[in-house]
Amino acid sequence: MTSGFPFTGRLWSVVLAGGEGIRLRPLVERIHADGRPKQYAVLVGSRSLLRQTLDRSKLIVPAERTVVVTTRAHKPFFSAELGGPGPPAPSMIVQPRDRGTAAGVLLPVHWIARQDPQALVAVFPSDHFIGDDQAFARHVADLAAVAARHPECLHLLGARPDGPETGYGWIEPGDEVDRAPSGGLRRVVRFWEKPSPETARACLERGGLWNTFVMVARAATLIEAGRRALPELSERLSRIAPLVGSDPEAPILESAYLRAPSANFSADVLAALPSMLTVSRMPPIAWSDWGTPDRVIATLQREGIRPSWLQELATTA
C-alpha cells in the first residue's frame, strides 16, 4: 500500500458489480446508449462508478487482494473497464447469472478463504457517491484494524440519516464495544431492511443509522453467518468456489448456479443475525447509495456538481 493508512494485516476487498441497476436504468440510458448497467456508467467526472470504487478500495487494499464480482451478461462492459495493459488488475469472479447480493458476497468470500484462511474482507458496493475518498478509506482501514480485535462479528459502516428514508436498511446501535474507529464501535440491537415509514421514523428518533452495505469481517465469520442464515445457498457456494476462475459457461458451474436460490444479504443474513453485528458510524462526509435517479440528482444538487447531462436534463424538463 502507498496510502500511508495503518496496515490492516490480511485485508482483502470484494467489490460488488453484478447487479442490473433496474431502478437507475432510465437515467443511465439518457447518458449511455449501449445498455450498460449503472456500475459502468459515468455519472460524474470521467470515471465509471465501478472505477471510482476500485480507486477508493486501492487506497487500502492492493489489486492482488481485490476481487470484483460480476455476471456473465456484463462481459462487454467489464472487459472494456478492466481488460488491457496497465497496472495489476483485480481478480474477477464471473457468475453465470445474478443470484442476489447474498451470493455476490458469499461466493468471493468462500474463494478468498481458500486462498487465505485468515483473511479479513472489506465489502464495497460499486454504486455509491462518497464526497471524501481519503476520509472514507481511512475510516475503513481503522474499522479493519478493529475487526481483527473482534473477529466474531460482522462490522457494518452506518451513515447518519437525514430523514425517515424507507429505501435503506436501518441499524439500531446498542452498547459500545470499542472506542475505535472514530465515533466508536457499537453492538447492533436490531437491523431492519427497507422498513415501513412508521418504523423508519421510529428508527430515526432512536438514533438509528442507514446501512451503507460497506462491511468488514473475517472471511470465516462471513462464511459462518451465511451457514447460519442461508445453509442451502452457503453449501452450494462452498462447492462452487473451487470452480471460480474456470469458464463461466462451463456446464457444471451453470448448473450449480441455475439451482442456487436467490437471496438478499441484508434481508436474509444481516436482519436475521443482529447478535453477530456491530456498527461504526461513518465520518461526516457526503455519502449516497445511487440506486435511483432522485438520489443521484439530489446528491449532485446538494454538492453543487453539474455534469453536462444534468444541465441538459434541466433544459429539457
Short mmCIF file of C-alpha atoms in Angstrom, two decimals:
data_model
loop_
_atom_site.label_atom_id
_atom_site.label_comp_id
_atom_site.label_asym_id
_atom_site.label_seq_id
_atom_site.Cartn_x
_atom_site.Cartn_y
_atom_site.Cartn_z
CA MET A 1 0.00 0.00 0.00
CA THR A 2 1.09 3.55 -0.66
CA SER A 3 -1.66 5.46 1.11
CA GLY A 4 0.02 5.81 4.50
CA PHE A 5 -3.01 4.32 6.25
CA PRO A 6 -2.39 1.76 9.01
CA PHE A 7 -1.60 -1.66 7.62
CA THR A 8 -4.52 -3.92 8.48
CA GLY A 9 -2.96 -7.34 8.00
CA ARG A 10 -4.51 -9.73 5.52
CA LEU A 11 -7.20 -7.37 4.28
CA TRP A 12 -8.95 -8.29 1.03
CA SER A 13 -11.51 -6.25 -0.90
CA VAL A 14 -14.70 -7.54 -2.54
CA VAL A 15 -16.28 -5.10 -4.99
CA LEU A 16 -19.88 -5.93 -5.89
CA ALA A 17 -20.57 -5.24 -9.57
CA GLY A 18 -23.12 -7.85 -10.60
CA GLY A 19 -26.45 -6.07 -10.21
CA GLU A 20 -28.63 -4.80 -13.04
CA GLY A 21 -29.49 -1.41 -11.51
CA ILE A 22 -33.05 -1.53 -12.81
CA ARG A 23 -34.30 1.50 -10.83
CA LEU A 24 -31.48 3.71 -12.15
CA ARG A 25 -31.74 2.43 -15.72
CA PRO A 26 -33.89 5.31 -17.07
CA LEU A 27 -31.20 7.81 -16.06
CA VAL A 28 -28.29 5.67 -17.26
CA GLU A 29 -29.97 5.24 -20.65
CA ARG A 30 -30.16 9.03 -21.06
CA ILE A 31 -26.37 9.18 -20.66
CA HIS A 32 -25.25 5.96 -22.36
CA ALA A 33 -26.98 4.35 -25.33
CA ASP A 34 -25.31 0.95 -25.07
CA GLY A 35 -27.47 -0.65 -22.35
CA ARG A 36 -24.73 -0.73 -19.72
CA PRO A 37 -25.59 -1.42 -16.06
CA LYS A 38 -25.20 1.51 -13.68
CA GLN A 39 -21.84 0.45 -12.24
CA TYR A 40 -20.26 1.01 -15.68
CA ALA A 41 -21.93 4.40 -16.15
CA VAL A 42 -20.05 7.70 -15.90
CA LEU A 43 -22.43 9.86 -13.89
CA VAL A 44 -19.94 12.40 -12.60
CA GLY A 45 -16.37 13.20 -13.64
CA SER A 46 -14.61 10.92 -16.12
CA ARG A 47 -14.68 7.59 -14.27
CA SER A 48 -17.41 4.98 -14.04
CA LEU A 49 -18.95 4.17 -10.66
CA LEU A 50 -17.03 0.88 -10.69
CA ARG A 51 -13.71 2.58 -11.43
CA GLN A 52 -14.33 5.11 -8.65
CA THR A 53 -15.00 2.22 -6.25
CA LEU A 54 -11.85 0.39 -7.30
CA ASP A 55 -9.75 3.53 -6.91
CA ARG A 56 -11.25 4.03 -3.43
CA SER A 57 -10.52 0.41 -2.47
CA LYS A 58 -6.97 0.72 -3.81
CA LEU A 59 -6.20 3.27 -1.12
CA ILE A 60 -6.14 0.47 1.46
CA VAL A 61 -6.08 -2.86 -0.44
CA PRO A 62 -3.69 -3.77 -3.28
CA ALA A 63 -5.07 -5.06 -6.59
CA GLU A 64 -3.77 -8.56 -5.96
CA ARG A 65 -6.11 -8.86 -2.96
CA THR A 66 -9.10 -7.24 -4.69
CA VAL A 67 -11.93 -9.31 -6.16
CA VAL A 68 -14.62 -7.89 -8.46
CA VAL A 69 -17.84 -9.91 -8.61
CA THR A 70 -19.88 -9.57 -11.78
CA THR A 71 -22.11 -11.63 -14.07
CA ARG A 72 -21.58 -13.14 -17.48
CA ALA A 73 -24.16 -10.81 -19.06
CA HIS A 74 -21.90 -7.84 -18.26
CA LYS A 75 -18.86 -9.19 -20.13
CA PRO A 76 -18.72 -6.45 -22.82
CA PHE A 77 -18.60 -3.80 -20.13
CA PHE A 78 -16.20 -5.33 -17.61
CA SER A 79 -13.84 -6.40 -20.39
CA ALA A 80 -13.64 -2.78 -21.56
CA GLU A 81 -13.33 -1.47 -17.99
CA LEU A 82 -10.77 -3.92 -16.62
CA GLY A 83 -9.09 -5.50 -19.63
CA GLY A 84 -5.98 -4.45 -21.49
CA PRO A 85 -2.44 -3.49 -20.40
CA GLY A 86 -1.70 -1.43 -17.35
CA PRO A 87 -1.27 -1.88 -13.61
CA PRO A 88 -2.15 -5.21 -11.99
CA ALA A 89 -5.86 -5.84 -12.38
CA PRO A 90 -8.09 -7.22 -9.63
CA SER A 91 -9.29 -10.80 -9.76
CA MET A 92 -12.65 -11.35 -11.43
CA ILE A 93 -15.40 -13.71 -10.33
CA VAL A 94 -17.89 -14.06 -13.15
CA GLN A 95 -21.18 -15.52 -12.00
CA PRO A 96 -23.19 -17.33 -14.71
CA ARG A 97 -26.22 -15.32 -13.60
CA ASP A 98 -27.28 -12.90 -10.89
CA ARG A 99 -28.46 -14.68 -7.74
CA GLY A 100 -28.71 -11.62 -5.49
CA THR A 101 -26.36 -9.92 -3.08
CA ALA A 102 -26.04 -12.96 -0.79
CA ALA A 103 -24.31 -14.99 -3.50
CA GLY A 104 -22.46 -11.86 -4.62
CA VAL A 105 -20.90 -11.53 -1.16
CA LEU A 106 -20.53 -15.15 -0.11
CA LEU A 107 -19.08 -16.70 -3.27
CA PRO A 108 -15.97 -14.48 -3.33
CA VAL A 109 -15.60 -14.88 0.43
CA HIS A 110 -15.57 -18.68 0.06
CA TRP A 111 -12.96 -18.27 -2.69
CA ILE A 112 -10.82 -15.87 -0.64
CA ALA A 113 -10.93 -18.22 2.36
CA ARG A 114 -9.44 -20.97 0.17
CA GLN A 115 -6.53 -18.68 -0.73
CA ASP A 116 -6.09 -17.15 2.71
CA PRO A 117 -7.93 -18.80 5.63
CA GLN A 118 -7.07 -15.92 8.00
CA ALA A 119 -8.24 -13.18 5.64
CA LEU A 120 -10.17 -10.09 6.64
CA VAL A 121 -12.58 -8.92 3.95
CA ALA A 122 -13.94 -5.44 3.22
CA VAL A 123 -17.07 -5.40 1.04
CA PHE A 124 -17.77 -2.40 -1.22
CA PRO A 125 -20.85 -1.84 -3.39
CA SER A 126 -20.00 -0.18 -6.70
CA ASP A 127 -22.87 2.33 -6.83
CA HIS A 128 -22.02 4.82 -4.09
CA PHE A 129 -21.22 8.51 -4.13
CA ILE A 130 -18.63 9.45 -1.50
CA GLY A 131 -17.52 13.03 -1.07
CA ASP A 132 -14.11 12.38 0.51
CA ASP A 133 -12.38 9.18 -0.58
CA GLN A 134 -9.40 9.70 1.74
CA ALA A 135 -11.53 10.13 4.87
CA PHE A 136 -13.70 7.19 3.87
CA ALA A 137 -10.73 4.90 3.22
CA ARG A 138 -9.07 5.93 6.48
CA HIS A 139 -12.22 5.01 8.40
CA VAL A 140 -12.50 1.61 6.68
CA ALA A 141 -8.82 0.93 7.41
CA ASP A 142 -9.42 1.75 11.08
CA LEU A 143 -12.50 -0.47 11.08
CA ALA A 144 -10.44 -3.33 9.64
CA ALA A 145 -7.95 -2.98 12.48
CA VAL A 146 -10.86 -3.16 14.94
CA ALA A 147 -12.30 -6.17 13.13
CA ALA A 148 -9.06 -8.02 13.78
CA ARG A 149 -9.65 -7.46 17.51
CA HIS A 150 -13.29 -8.55 17.33
CA PRO A 151 -13.19 -11.48 14.89
CA GLU A 152 -16.55 -12.93 15.93
CA CYS A 153 -18.63 -10.10 14.38
CA LEU A 154 -19.60 -8.58 11.06
CA HIS A 155 -18.72 -4.89 11.30
CA LEU A 156 -21.05 -2.58 9.39
CA LEU A 157 -20.50 1.01 8.32
CA GLY A 158 -23.52 3.15 9.12
CA ALA A 159 -24.37 6.59 7.72
CA ARG A 160 -26.08 9.35 9.67
CA PRO A 161 -29.63 9.65 8.24
CA ASP A 162 -31.19 12.92 7.12
CA GLY A 163 -34.77 11.66 7.17
CA PRO A 164 -37.01 8.59 7.55
CA GLU A 165 -35.91 7.05 4.23
CA THR A 166 -37.53 3.63 3.61
CA GLY A 167 -35.24 2.61 0.75
CA TYR A 168 -32.25 1.92 3.02
CA GLY A 169 -31.63 -0.68 5.67
CA TRP A 170 -31.70 0.76 9.21
CA ILE A 171 -29.39 -0.16 12.08
CA GLU A 172 -30.22 0.45 15.73
CA PRO A 173 -26.92 0.84 17.64
CA GLY A 174 -26.55 -0.51 21.17
CA ASP A 175 -23.73 -0.63 23.70
CA GLU A 176 -20.20 0.43 22.79
CA VAL A 177 -17.71 -2.43 22.37
CA ASP A 178 -14.66 -0.45 21.18
CA ARG A 179 -13.68 3.22 21.12
CA ALA A 180 -12.17 2.90 17.65
CA PRO A 181 -12.61 3.82 14.89
CA SER A 182 -13.56 7.48 15.31
CA GLY A 183 -17.02 7.56 16.85
CA GLY A 184 -16.69 4.10 18.36
CA LEU A 185 -17.99 0.64 17.55
CA ARG A 186 -21.38 -0.46 18.90
CA ARG A 187 -23.40 -3.63 19.10
CA VAL A 188 -26.44 -3.80 16.84
CA VAL A 189 -29.74 -4.12 18.68
CA ARG A 190 -31.76 -4.67 15.53
CA PHE A 191 -31.48 -4.43 11.76
CA TRP A 192 -34.41 -3.55 9.50
CA GLU A 193 -34.13 -3.90 5.73
CA LYS A 194 -36.24 -1.26 3.94
CA PRO A 195 -38.73 -0.76 6.77
CA SER A 196 -42.19 0.78 6.71
CA PRO A 197 -42.46 4.59 7.01
CA GLU A 198 -43.58 4.22 10.63
CA THR A 199 -40.60 2.02 11.51
CA ALA A 200 -38.20 4.33 9.68
CA ARG A 201 -39.46 7.33 11.67
CA ALA A 202 -39.08 5.37 14.91
CA CYS A 203 -35.53 4.36 13.94
CA LEU A 204 -34.66 7.97 13.19
CA GLU A 205 -35.98 9.10 16.59
CA ARG A 206 -33.92 6.41 18.36
CA GLY A 207 -30.68 7.42 16.70
CA GLY A 208 -30.63 4.72 14.03
CA LEU A 209 -28.17 4.70 11.15
CA TRP A 210 -28.52 3.87 7.47
CA ASN A 211 -26.80 0.70 6.34
CA THR A 212 -24.24 1.56 3.64
CA PHE A 213 -23.64 -2.14 2.88
CA VAL A 214 -19.93 -1.49 3.41
CA MET A 215 -18.72 -4.05 5.94
CA VAL A 216 -15.54 -5.62 7.25
CA ALA A 217 -15.19 -9.09 8.77
CA ARG A 218 -13.07 -12.19 8.84
CA ALA A 219 -13.78 -14.37 5.83
CA ALA A 220 -14.51 -17.24 8.21
CA THR A 221 -17.06 -15.12 10.10
CA LEU A 222 -18.87 -14.13 6.92
CA ILE A 223 -18.99 -17.79 5.92
CA GLU A 224 -20.37 -18.74 9.32
CA ALA A 225 -23.08 -16.07 9.00
CA GLY A 226 -24.01 -17.50 5.62
CA ARG A 227 -24.19 -21.01 7.03
CA ARG A 228 -26.47 -19.90 9.85
CA ALA A 229 -28.84 -17.80 7.78
CA LEU A 230 -28.74 -19.47 4.34
CA PRO A 231 -27.46 -23.03 4.80
CA GLU A 232 -28.57 -24.31 1.37
CA LEU A 233 -27.03 -21.42 -0.55
CA SER A 234 -23.86 -21.47 1.55
CA GLU A 235 -23.34 -25.18 0.98
CA ARG A 236 -23.81 -24.77 -2.76
CA LEU A 237 -21.38 -21.85 -2.91
CA SER A 238 -18.76 -23.76 -0.94
CA ARG A 239 -18.89 -26.42 -3.67
CA ILE A 240 -18.80 -23.82 -6.44
CA ALA A 241 -15.83 -21.89 -5.01
CA PRO A 242 -13.15 -24.31 -6.32
CA LEU A 243 -14.51 -23.73 -9.84
CA VAL A 244 -14.00 -19.95 -9.68
CA GLY A 245 -11.68 -18.88 -12.46
CA SER A 246 -12.88 -21.57 -14.83
CA ASP A 247 -15.06 -20.87 -17.85
CA PRO A 248 -18.23 -19.21 -16.51
CA GLU A 249 -20.12 -21.03 -19.27
CA ALA A 250 -18.90 -24.44 -18.05
CA PRO A 251 -21.95 -26.73 -17.69
CA ILE A 252 -21.15 -27.67 -14.09
CA LEU A 253 -20.97 -24.02 -13.00
CA GLU A 254 -24.05 -23.09 -15.00
CA SER A 255 -25.98 -25.99 -13.47
CA ALA A 256 -24.89 -25.12 -9.95
CA TYR A 257 -26.00 -21.51 -10.33
CA LEU A 258 -29.23 -22.45 -12.04
CA ARG A 259 -30.26 -24.35 -8.92
CA ALA A 260 -28.90 -21.82 -6.41
CA PRO A 261 -31.61 -19.85 -4.60
CA SER A 262 -31.67 -16.06 -4.91
CA ALA A 263 -31.21 -14.20 -1.62
CA ASN A 264 -30.57 -10.71 -0.34
CA PHE A 265 -27.64 -10.40 2.06
CA SER A 266 -29.18 -7.53 4.04
CA ALA A 267 -32.65 -9.02 4.42
CA ASP A 268 -31.68 -12.67 4.73
CA VAL A 269 -28.39 -12.51 6.66
CA LEU A 270 -27.94 -9.17 8.45
CA ALA A 271 -31.57 -8.83 9.58
CA ALA A 272 -31.57 -12.46 10.72
CA LEU A 273 -28.36 -12.26 12.78
CA PRO A 274 -28.24 -8.96 14.72
CA SER A 275 -26.27 -10.60 17.55
CA MET A 276 -23.35 -11.07 15.10
CA LEU A 277 -23.30 -7.40 14.06
CA THR A 278 -21.57 -4.24 15.17
CA VAL A 279 -21.80 -0.80 13.57
CA SER A 280 -19.40 2.10 13.19
CA ARG A 281 -20.75 5.49 12.16
CA MET A 282 -19.20 6.95 9.04
CA PRO A 283 -17.34 10.24 9.49
CA PRO A 284 -19.24 13.40 8.45
CA ILE A 285 -18.68 13.14 4.70
CA ALA A 286 -21.17 13.21 1.84
CA TRP A 287 -22.50 9.72 1.05
CA SER A 288 -25.36 8.34 -1.02
CA ASP A 289 -26.36 4.97 -2.42
CA TRP A 290 -27.10 5.85 -6.05
CA GLY A 291 -29.95 3.42 -6.50
CA THR A 292 -32.49 5.83 -8.03
CA PRO A 293 -32.42 8.89 -10.30
CA ASP A 294 -33.86 11.04 -7.49
CA ARG A 295 -30.96 10.17 -5.19
CA VAL A 296 -28.36 10.91 -7.87
CA ILE A 297 -29.87 14.27 -8.77
CA ALA A 298 -30.42 15.27 -5.12
CA THR A 299 -26.79 14.45 -4.28
CA LEU A 300 -25.39 16.41 -7.20
CA GLN A 301 -27.56 19.42 -6.43
CA ARG A 302 -26.60 19.32 -2.75
CA GLU A 303 -22.89 19.10 -3.60
CA GLY A 304 -23.06 21.76 -6.31
CA ILE A 305 -21.93 19.35 -9.04
CA ARG A 306 -23.42 19.89 -12.51
CA PRO A 307 -22.31 17.32 -15.09
CA SER A 308 -23.32 18.07 -18.67
CA TRP A 309 -26.12 15.50 -18.67
CA LEU A 310 -27.72 17.17 -15.65
CA GLN A 311 -27.64 20.55 -17.36
CA GLU A 312 -29.22 19.02 -20.46
CA LEU A 313 -31.86 17.36 -18.29
CA ALA A 314 -32.70 20.71 -16.70
CA THR A 315 -33.16 22.39 -20.08
CA THR A 316 -35.50 19.66 -21.38
CA ALA A 317 -37.57 19.31 -18.21
#
